[in-house]
Short mmCIF file of C-alpha atoms in Angstrom, two decimals:
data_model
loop_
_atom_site.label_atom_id
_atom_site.label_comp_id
_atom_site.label_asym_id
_atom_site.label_seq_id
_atom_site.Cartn_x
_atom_site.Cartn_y
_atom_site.Cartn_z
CA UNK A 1188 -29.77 141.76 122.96
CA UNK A 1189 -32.99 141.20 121.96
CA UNK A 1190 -34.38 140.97 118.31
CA UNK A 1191 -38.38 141.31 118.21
CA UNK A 1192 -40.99 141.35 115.41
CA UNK A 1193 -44.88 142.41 116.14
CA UNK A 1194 -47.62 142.82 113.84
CA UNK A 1195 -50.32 144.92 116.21
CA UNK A 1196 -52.87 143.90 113.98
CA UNK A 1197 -53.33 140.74 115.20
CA UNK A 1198 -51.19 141.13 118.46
CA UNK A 1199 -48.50 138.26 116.71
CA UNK A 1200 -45.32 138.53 119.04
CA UNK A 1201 -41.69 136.63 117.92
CA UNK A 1202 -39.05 137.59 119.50
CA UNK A 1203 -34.92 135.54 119.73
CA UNK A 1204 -32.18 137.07 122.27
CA UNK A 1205 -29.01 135.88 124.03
CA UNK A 1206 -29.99 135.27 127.28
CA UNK A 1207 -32.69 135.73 129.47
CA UNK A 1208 -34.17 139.35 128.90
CA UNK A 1209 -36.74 140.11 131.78
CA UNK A 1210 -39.07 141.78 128.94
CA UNK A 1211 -39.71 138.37 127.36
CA UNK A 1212 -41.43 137.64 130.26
CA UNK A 1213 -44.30 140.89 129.82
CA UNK A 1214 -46.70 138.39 128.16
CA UNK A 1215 -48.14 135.50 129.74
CA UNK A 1216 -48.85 133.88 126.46
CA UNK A 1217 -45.49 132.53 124.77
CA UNK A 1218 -44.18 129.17 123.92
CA UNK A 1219 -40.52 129.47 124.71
CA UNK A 1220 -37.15 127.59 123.13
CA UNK A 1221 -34.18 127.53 125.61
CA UNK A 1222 -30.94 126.29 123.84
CA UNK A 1223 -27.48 126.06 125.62
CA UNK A 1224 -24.95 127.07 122.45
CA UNK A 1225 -21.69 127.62 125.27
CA UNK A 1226 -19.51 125.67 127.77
CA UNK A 1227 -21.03 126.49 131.15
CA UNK A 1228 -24.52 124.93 132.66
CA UNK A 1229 -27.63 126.83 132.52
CA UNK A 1230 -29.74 126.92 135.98
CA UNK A 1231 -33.61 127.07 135.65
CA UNK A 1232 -36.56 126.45 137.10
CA UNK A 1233 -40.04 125.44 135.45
CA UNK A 1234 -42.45 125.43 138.07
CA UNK A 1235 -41.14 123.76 141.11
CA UNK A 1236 -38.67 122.18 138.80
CA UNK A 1237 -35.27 122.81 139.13
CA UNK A 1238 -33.42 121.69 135.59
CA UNK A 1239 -29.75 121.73 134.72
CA UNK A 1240 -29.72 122.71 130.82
CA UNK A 1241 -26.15 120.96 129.69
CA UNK A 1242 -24.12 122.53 126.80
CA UNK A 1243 -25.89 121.58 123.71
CA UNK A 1244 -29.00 121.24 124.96
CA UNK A 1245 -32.12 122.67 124.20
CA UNK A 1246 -35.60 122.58 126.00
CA UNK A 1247 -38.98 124.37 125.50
CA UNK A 1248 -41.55 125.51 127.74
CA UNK A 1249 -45.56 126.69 127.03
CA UNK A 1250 -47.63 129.93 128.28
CA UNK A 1251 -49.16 127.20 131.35
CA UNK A 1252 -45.20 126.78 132.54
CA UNK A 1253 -43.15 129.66 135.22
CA UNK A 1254 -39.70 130.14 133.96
CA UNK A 1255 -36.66 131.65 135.88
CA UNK A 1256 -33.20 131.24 135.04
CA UNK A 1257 -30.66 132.97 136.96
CA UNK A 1258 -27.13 132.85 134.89
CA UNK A 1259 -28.61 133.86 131.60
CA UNK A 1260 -25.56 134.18 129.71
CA UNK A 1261 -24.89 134.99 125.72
CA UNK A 1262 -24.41 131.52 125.43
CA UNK A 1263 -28.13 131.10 126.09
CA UNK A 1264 -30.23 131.48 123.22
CA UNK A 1265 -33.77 132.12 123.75
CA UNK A 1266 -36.76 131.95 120.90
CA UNK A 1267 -39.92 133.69 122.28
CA UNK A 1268 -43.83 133.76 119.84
CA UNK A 1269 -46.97 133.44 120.74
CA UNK A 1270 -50.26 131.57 119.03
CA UNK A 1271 -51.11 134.16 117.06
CA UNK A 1272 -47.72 134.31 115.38
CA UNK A 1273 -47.36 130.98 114.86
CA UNK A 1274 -50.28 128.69 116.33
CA UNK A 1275 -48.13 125.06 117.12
CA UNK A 1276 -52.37 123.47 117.22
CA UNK A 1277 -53.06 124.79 113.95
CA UNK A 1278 -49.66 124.15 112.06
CA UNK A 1279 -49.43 120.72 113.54
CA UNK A 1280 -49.79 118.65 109.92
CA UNK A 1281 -46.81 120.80 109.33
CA UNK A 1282 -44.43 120.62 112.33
CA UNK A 1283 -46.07 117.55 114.52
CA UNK A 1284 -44.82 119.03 117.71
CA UNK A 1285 -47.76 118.84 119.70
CA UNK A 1286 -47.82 116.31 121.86
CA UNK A 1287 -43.92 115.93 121.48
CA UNK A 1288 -42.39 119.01 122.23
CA UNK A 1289 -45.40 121.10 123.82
CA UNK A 1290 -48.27 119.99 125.75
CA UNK A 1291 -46.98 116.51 125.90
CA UNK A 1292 -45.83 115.53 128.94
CA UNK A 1293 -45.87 117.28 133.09
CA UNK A 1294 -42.61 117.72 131.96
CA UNK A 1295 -40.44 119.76 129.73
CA UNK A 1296 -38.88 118.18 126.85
CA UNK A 1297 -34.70 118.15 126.92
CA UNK A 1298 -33.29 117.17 123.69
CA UNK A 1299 -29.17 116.76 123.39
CA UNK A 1300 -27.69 118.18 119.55
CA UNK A 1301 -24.54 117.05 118.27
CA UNK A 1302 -21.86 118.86 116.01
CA UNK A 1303 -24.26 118.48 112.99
CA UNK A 1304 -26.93 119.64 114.72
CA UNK A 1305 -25.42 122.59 116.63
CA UNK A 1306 -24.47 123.54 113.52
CA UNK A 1307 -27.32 123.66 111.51
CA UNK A 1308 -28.83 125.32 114.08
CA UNK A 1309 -26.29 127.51 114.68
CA UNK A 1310 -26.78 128.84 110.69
CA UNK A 1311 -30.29 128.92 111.26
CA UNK A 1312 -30.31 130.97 114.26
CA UNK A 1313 -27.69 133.61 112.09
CA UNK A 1314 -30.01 133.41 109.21
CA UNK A 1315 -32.81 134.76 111.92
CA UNK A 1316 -30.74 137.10 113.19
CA UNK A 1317 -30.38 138.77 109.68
CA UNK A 1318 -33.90 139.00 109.10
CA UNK A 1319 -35.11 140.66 112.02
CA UNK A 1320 -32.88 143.35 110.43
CA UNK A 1321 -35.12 143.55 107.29
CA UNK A 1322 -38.01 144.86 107.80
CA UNK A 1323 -40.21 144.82 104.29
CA UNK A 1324 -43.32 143.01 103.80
CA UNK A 1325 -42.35 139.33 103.82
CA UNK A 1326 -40.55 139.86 106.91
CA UNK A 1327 -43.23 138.46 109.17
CA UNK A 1328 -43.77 135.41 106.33
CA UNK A 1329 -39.95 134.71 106.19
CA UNK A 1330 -39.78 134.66 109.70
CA UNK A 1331 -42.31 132.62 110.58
CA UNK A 1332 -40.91 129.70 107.88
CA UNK A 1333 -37.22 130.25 109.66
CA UNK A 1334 -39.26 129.11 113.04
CA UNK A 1335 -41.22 126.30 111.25
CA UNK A 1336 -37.96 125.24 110.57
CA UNK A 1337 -36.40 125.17 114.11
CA UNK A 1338 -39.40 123.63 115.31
CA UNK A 1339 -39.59 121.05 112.88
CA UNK A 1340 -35.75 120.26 113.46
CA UNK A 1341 -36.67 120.32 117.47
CA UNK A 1342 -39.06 117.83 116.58
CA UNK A 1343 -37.27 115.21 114.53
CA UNK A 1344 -34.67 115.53 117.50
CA UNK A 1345 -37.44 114.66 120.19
CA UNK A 1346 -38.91 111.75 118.06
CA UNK A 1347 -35.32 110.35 118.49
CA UNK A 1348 -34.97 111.20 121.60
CA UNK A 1349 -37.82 110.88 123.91
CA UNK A 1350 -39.70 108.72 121.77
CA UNK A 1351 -37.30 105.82 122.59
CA UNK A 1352 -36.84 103.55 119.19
CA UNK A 1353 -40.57 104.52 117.80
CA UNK A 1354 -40.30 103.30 114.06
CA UNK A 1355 -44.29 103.76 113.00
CA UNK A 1356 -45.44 106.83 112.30
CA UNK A 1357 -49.11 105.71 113.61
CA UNK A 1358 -47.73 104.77 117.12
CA UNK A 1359 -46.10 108.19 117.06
CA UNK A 1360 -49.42 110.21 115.90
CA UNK A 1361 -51.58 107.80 118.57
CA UNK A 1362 -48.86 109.47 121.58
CA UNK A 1363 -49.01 112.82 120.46
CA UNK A 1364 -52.84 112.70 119.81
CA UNK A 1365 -53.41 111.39 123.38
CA UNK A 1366 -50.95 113.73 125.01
CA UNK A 1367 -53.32 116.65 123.37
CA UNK A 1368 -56.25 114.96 124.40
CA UNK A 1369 -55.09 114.98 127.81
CA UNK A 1370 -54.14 118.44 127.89
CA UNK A 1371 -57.70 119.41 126.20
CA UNK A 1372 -59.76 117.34 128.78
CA UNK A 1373 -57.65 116.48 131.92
CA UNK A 1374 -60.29 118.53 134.03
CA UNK A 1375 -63.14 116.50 133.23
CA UNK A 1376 -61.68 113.12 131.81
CA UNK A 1377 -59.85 110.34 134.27
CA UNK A 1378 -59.40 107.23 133.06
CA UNK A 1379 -57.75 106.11 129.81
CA UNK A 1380 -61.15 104.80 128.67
CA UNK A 1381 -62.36 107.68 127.72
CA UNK A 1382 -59.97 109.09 125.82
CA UNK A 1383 -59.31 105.93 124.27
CA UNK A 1384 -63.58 106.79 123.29
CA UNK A 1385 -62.35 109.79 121.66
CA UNK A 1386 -59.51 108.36 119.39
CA UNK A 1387 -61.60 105.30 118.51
CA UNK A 1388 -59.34 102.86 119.99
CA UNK A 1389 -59.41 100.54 122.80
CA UNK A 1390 -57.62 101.40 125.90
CA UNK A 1391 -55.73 97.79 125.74
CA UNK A 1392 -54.14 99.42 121.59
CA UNK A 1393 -53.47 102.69 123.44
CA UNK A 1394 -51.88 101.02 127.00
CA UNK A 1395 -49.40 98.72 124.46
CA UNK A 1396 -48.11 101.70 122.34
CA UNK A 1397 -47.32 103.32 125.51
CA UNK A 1398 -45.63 100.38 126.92
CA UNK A 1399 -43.13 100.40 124.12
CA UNK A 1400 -42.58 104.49 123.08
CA UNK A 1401 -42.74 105.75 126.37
CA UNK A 1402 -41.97 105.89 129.44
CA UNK A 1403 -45.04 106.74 131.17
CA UNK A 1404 -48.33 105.04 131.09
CA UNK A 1405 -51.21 106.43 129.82
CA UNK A 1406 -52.87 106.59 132.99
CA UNK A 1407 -49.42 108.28 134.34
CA UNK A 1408 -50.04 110.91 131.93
CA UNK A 1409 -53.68 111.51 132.65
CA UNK A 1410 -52.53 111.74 136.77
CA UNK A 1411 -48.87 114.01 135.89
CA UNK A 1412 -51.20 116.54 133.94
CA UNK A 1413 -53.65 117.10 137.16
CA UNK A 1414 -50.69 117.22 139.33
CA UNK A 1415 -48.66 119.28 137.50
CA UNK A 1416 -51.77 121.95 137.46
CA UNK A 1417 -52.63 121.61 141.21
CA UNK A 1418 -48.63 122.24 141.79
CA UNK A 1419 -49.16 125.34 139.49
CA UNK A 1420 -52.47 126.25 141.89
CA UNK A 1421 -51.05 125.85 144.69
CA UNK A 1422 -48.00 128.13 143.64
CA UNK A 1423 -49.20 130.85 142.09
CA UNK A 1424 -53.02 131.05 143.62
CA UNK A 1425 -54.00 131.76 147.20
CA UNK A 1426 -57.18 129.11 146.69
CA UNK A 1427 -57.53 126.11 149.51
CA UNK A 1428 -56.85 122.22 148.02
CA UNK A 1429 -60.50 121.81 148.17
CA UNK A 1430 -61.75 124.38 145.79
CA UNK A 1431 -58.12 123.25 143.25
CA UNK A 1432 -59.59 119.75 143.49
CA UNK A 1433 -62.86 120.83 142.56
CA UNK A 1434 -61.66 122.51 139.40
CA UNK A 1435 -59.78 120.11 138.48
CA UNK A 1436 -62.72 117.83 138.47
CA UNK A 1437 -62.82 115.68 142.18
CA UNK A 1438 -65.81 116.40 143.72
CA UNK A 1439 -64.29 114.68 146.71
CA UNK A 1440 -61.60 116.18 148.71
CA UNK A 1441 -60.00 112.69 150.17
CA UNK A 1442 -60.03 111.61 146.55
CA UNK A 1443 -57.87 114.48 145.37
CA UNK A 1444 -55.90 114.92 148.67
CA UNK A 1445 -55.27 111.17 147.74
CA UNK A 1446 -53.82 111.71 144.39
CA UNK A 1447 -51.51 114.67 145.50
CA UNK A 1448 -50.15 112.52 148.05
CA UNK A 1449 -49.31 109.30 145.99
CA UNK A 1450 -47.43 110.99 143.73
CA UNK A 1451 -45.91 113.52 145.68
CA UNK A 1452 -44.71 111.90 148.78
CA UNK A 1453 -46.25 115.21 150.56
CA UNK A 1454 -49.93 116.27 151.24
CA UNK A 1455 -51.02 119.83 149.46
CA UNK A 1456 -50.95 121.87 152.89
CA UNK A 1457 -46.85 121.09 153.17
CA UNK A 1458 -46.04 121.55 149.34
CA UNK A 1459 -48.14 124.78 149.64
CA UNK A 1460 -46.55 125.47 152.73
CA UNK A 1461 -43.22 125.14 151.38
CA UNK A 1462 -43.49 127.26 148.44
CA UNK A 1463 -43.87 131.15 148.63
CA UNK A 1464 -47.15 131.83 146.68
CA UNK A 1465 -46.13 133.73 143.27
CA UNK A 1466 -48.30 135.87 141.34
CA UNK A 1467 -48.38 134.07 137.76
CA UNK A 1468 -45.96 136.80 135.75
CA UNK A 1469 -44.16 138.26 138.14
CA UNK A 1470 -40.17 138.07 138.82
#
């Protein structure tokens, strides 16, 4: 069952069901929560990635990711909006999740809840469920605090979690800001220099915070963001390596062939090969 809200007016989409409903999938704009409230694994794949959601567990994907889950049970609840319903760039003084739980990694966040946290959730997601069913004028206002909500309690969970033991709030701010920068400029912008430039740090300040809230370099990050688009290229586009490494900034083929292969183990012709090109969208 799916429970939707639109305002045409601006083309603001929010949308929660039980399960995996193939008409989520219509718009190729959403940022997606996936939360396993049962007993039983959820199987899915994001991208090329195949991930094993556990019982209370919850992930989220953006509009760049592919998403296909095949036993979409009830038990899987699934939040669905888009920018224009609730924009996660222009909220972020109020939420913090970018960086964290979107657009901060080549990989989807995976955040475990416990009883306390199942449960408040749990009321949340029934409080949502009753307001899709009122339809006045601050429905669409109501609605769109219930989901700052979830994503700010997403959020805390991730700092927790993925964040290792981060106890100041600048080193936190300093990974999500770079995490956004990369995902802003990872087509033109290579080395940790320059985005270090744009934060007015030094690389050395950015390279130590790294070293003890995460577990990725920044210079991982920078190379996991290029590869995790030239995977997505390759997929879902019929264009050669050469022309993906040119838009994604390498002038020089070796140099991007290069990449591909150091931190795939495979060269772009047998990962291409391997994959059946999809149209982005389709199921």
């Amino acid at each position: 069952m799916i429970n939707s809200f639109t305002n045409p007016n601006i083309d603001a989409r929010f949308a929660i069901a039980r399960g995996f409903p193939k008409e989520l999938l219509k718009s190729g704009d959403n940022f997606m929560f996936f939360w396993n409230d049962g007993k039983e694994q959820v199987m899915m794949q994001i991208d090329d990635r195949e991930i094993i959601l556990e019982p209370d567990h919850i992930t989220c994907t953006t509009y760049l990711h592919k998403v296909q889950i095949d036993n979409s049970e009830d038990h899987l609840k699934t939040l669905v909006f888009n920018r224009e319903f609730y924009c996660v760039h222009t909220y972020d003084s109020e939420v913090s999740c970018s960086g964290l739980l979107f657009f901060g990694s080549n990989t989807s966040p995976v955040m475990k809840l416990d009883s306390e946290e199942t449960g408040r959730l749990r009321t949340l997601y029934s409080v949502l469920e009753e307001e899709f069913a009122i339809a006045d004028s601050n429905q669409e206002e109501m609605l769109r605090i219930l989901l700052k909500r979830f994503i700010i309690r997403c959020t805390r969970l991730a700092r927790q979690q993925i964040l290792k033991s981060a106890d100041k709030q600048s080193d936190i701010d300093l990974v999500r800001v770079f995490n956004v920068l990369v995902e802003e400029h990872f087509r033109t912008k290579k080395t940790v220099g320059e985005y270090a430039a744009l934060m007015y740090k030094s690389p050395k300040t950015i390279t130590n915070v790294f070293s003890k809230y995460s577990e990725e370099s920044p210079l991982q990050v920078i190379h996991n963001r290029v590869i995790m688009e030239a995977k997505r290229m390759l997929l879902y586009t019929d264009k050669p390596a050469r022309e993906i490494g040119y838009e994604l900034g390498y002038s020089d083929p070796a140099q991007f062939s290069k990449l591909f292969k150091n931190h795939t183990g495979i060269t772009t012709s047998v990962f291409k090969n391997s994959k059946s090109v999809i149209p982005f969208g389709q199921n």
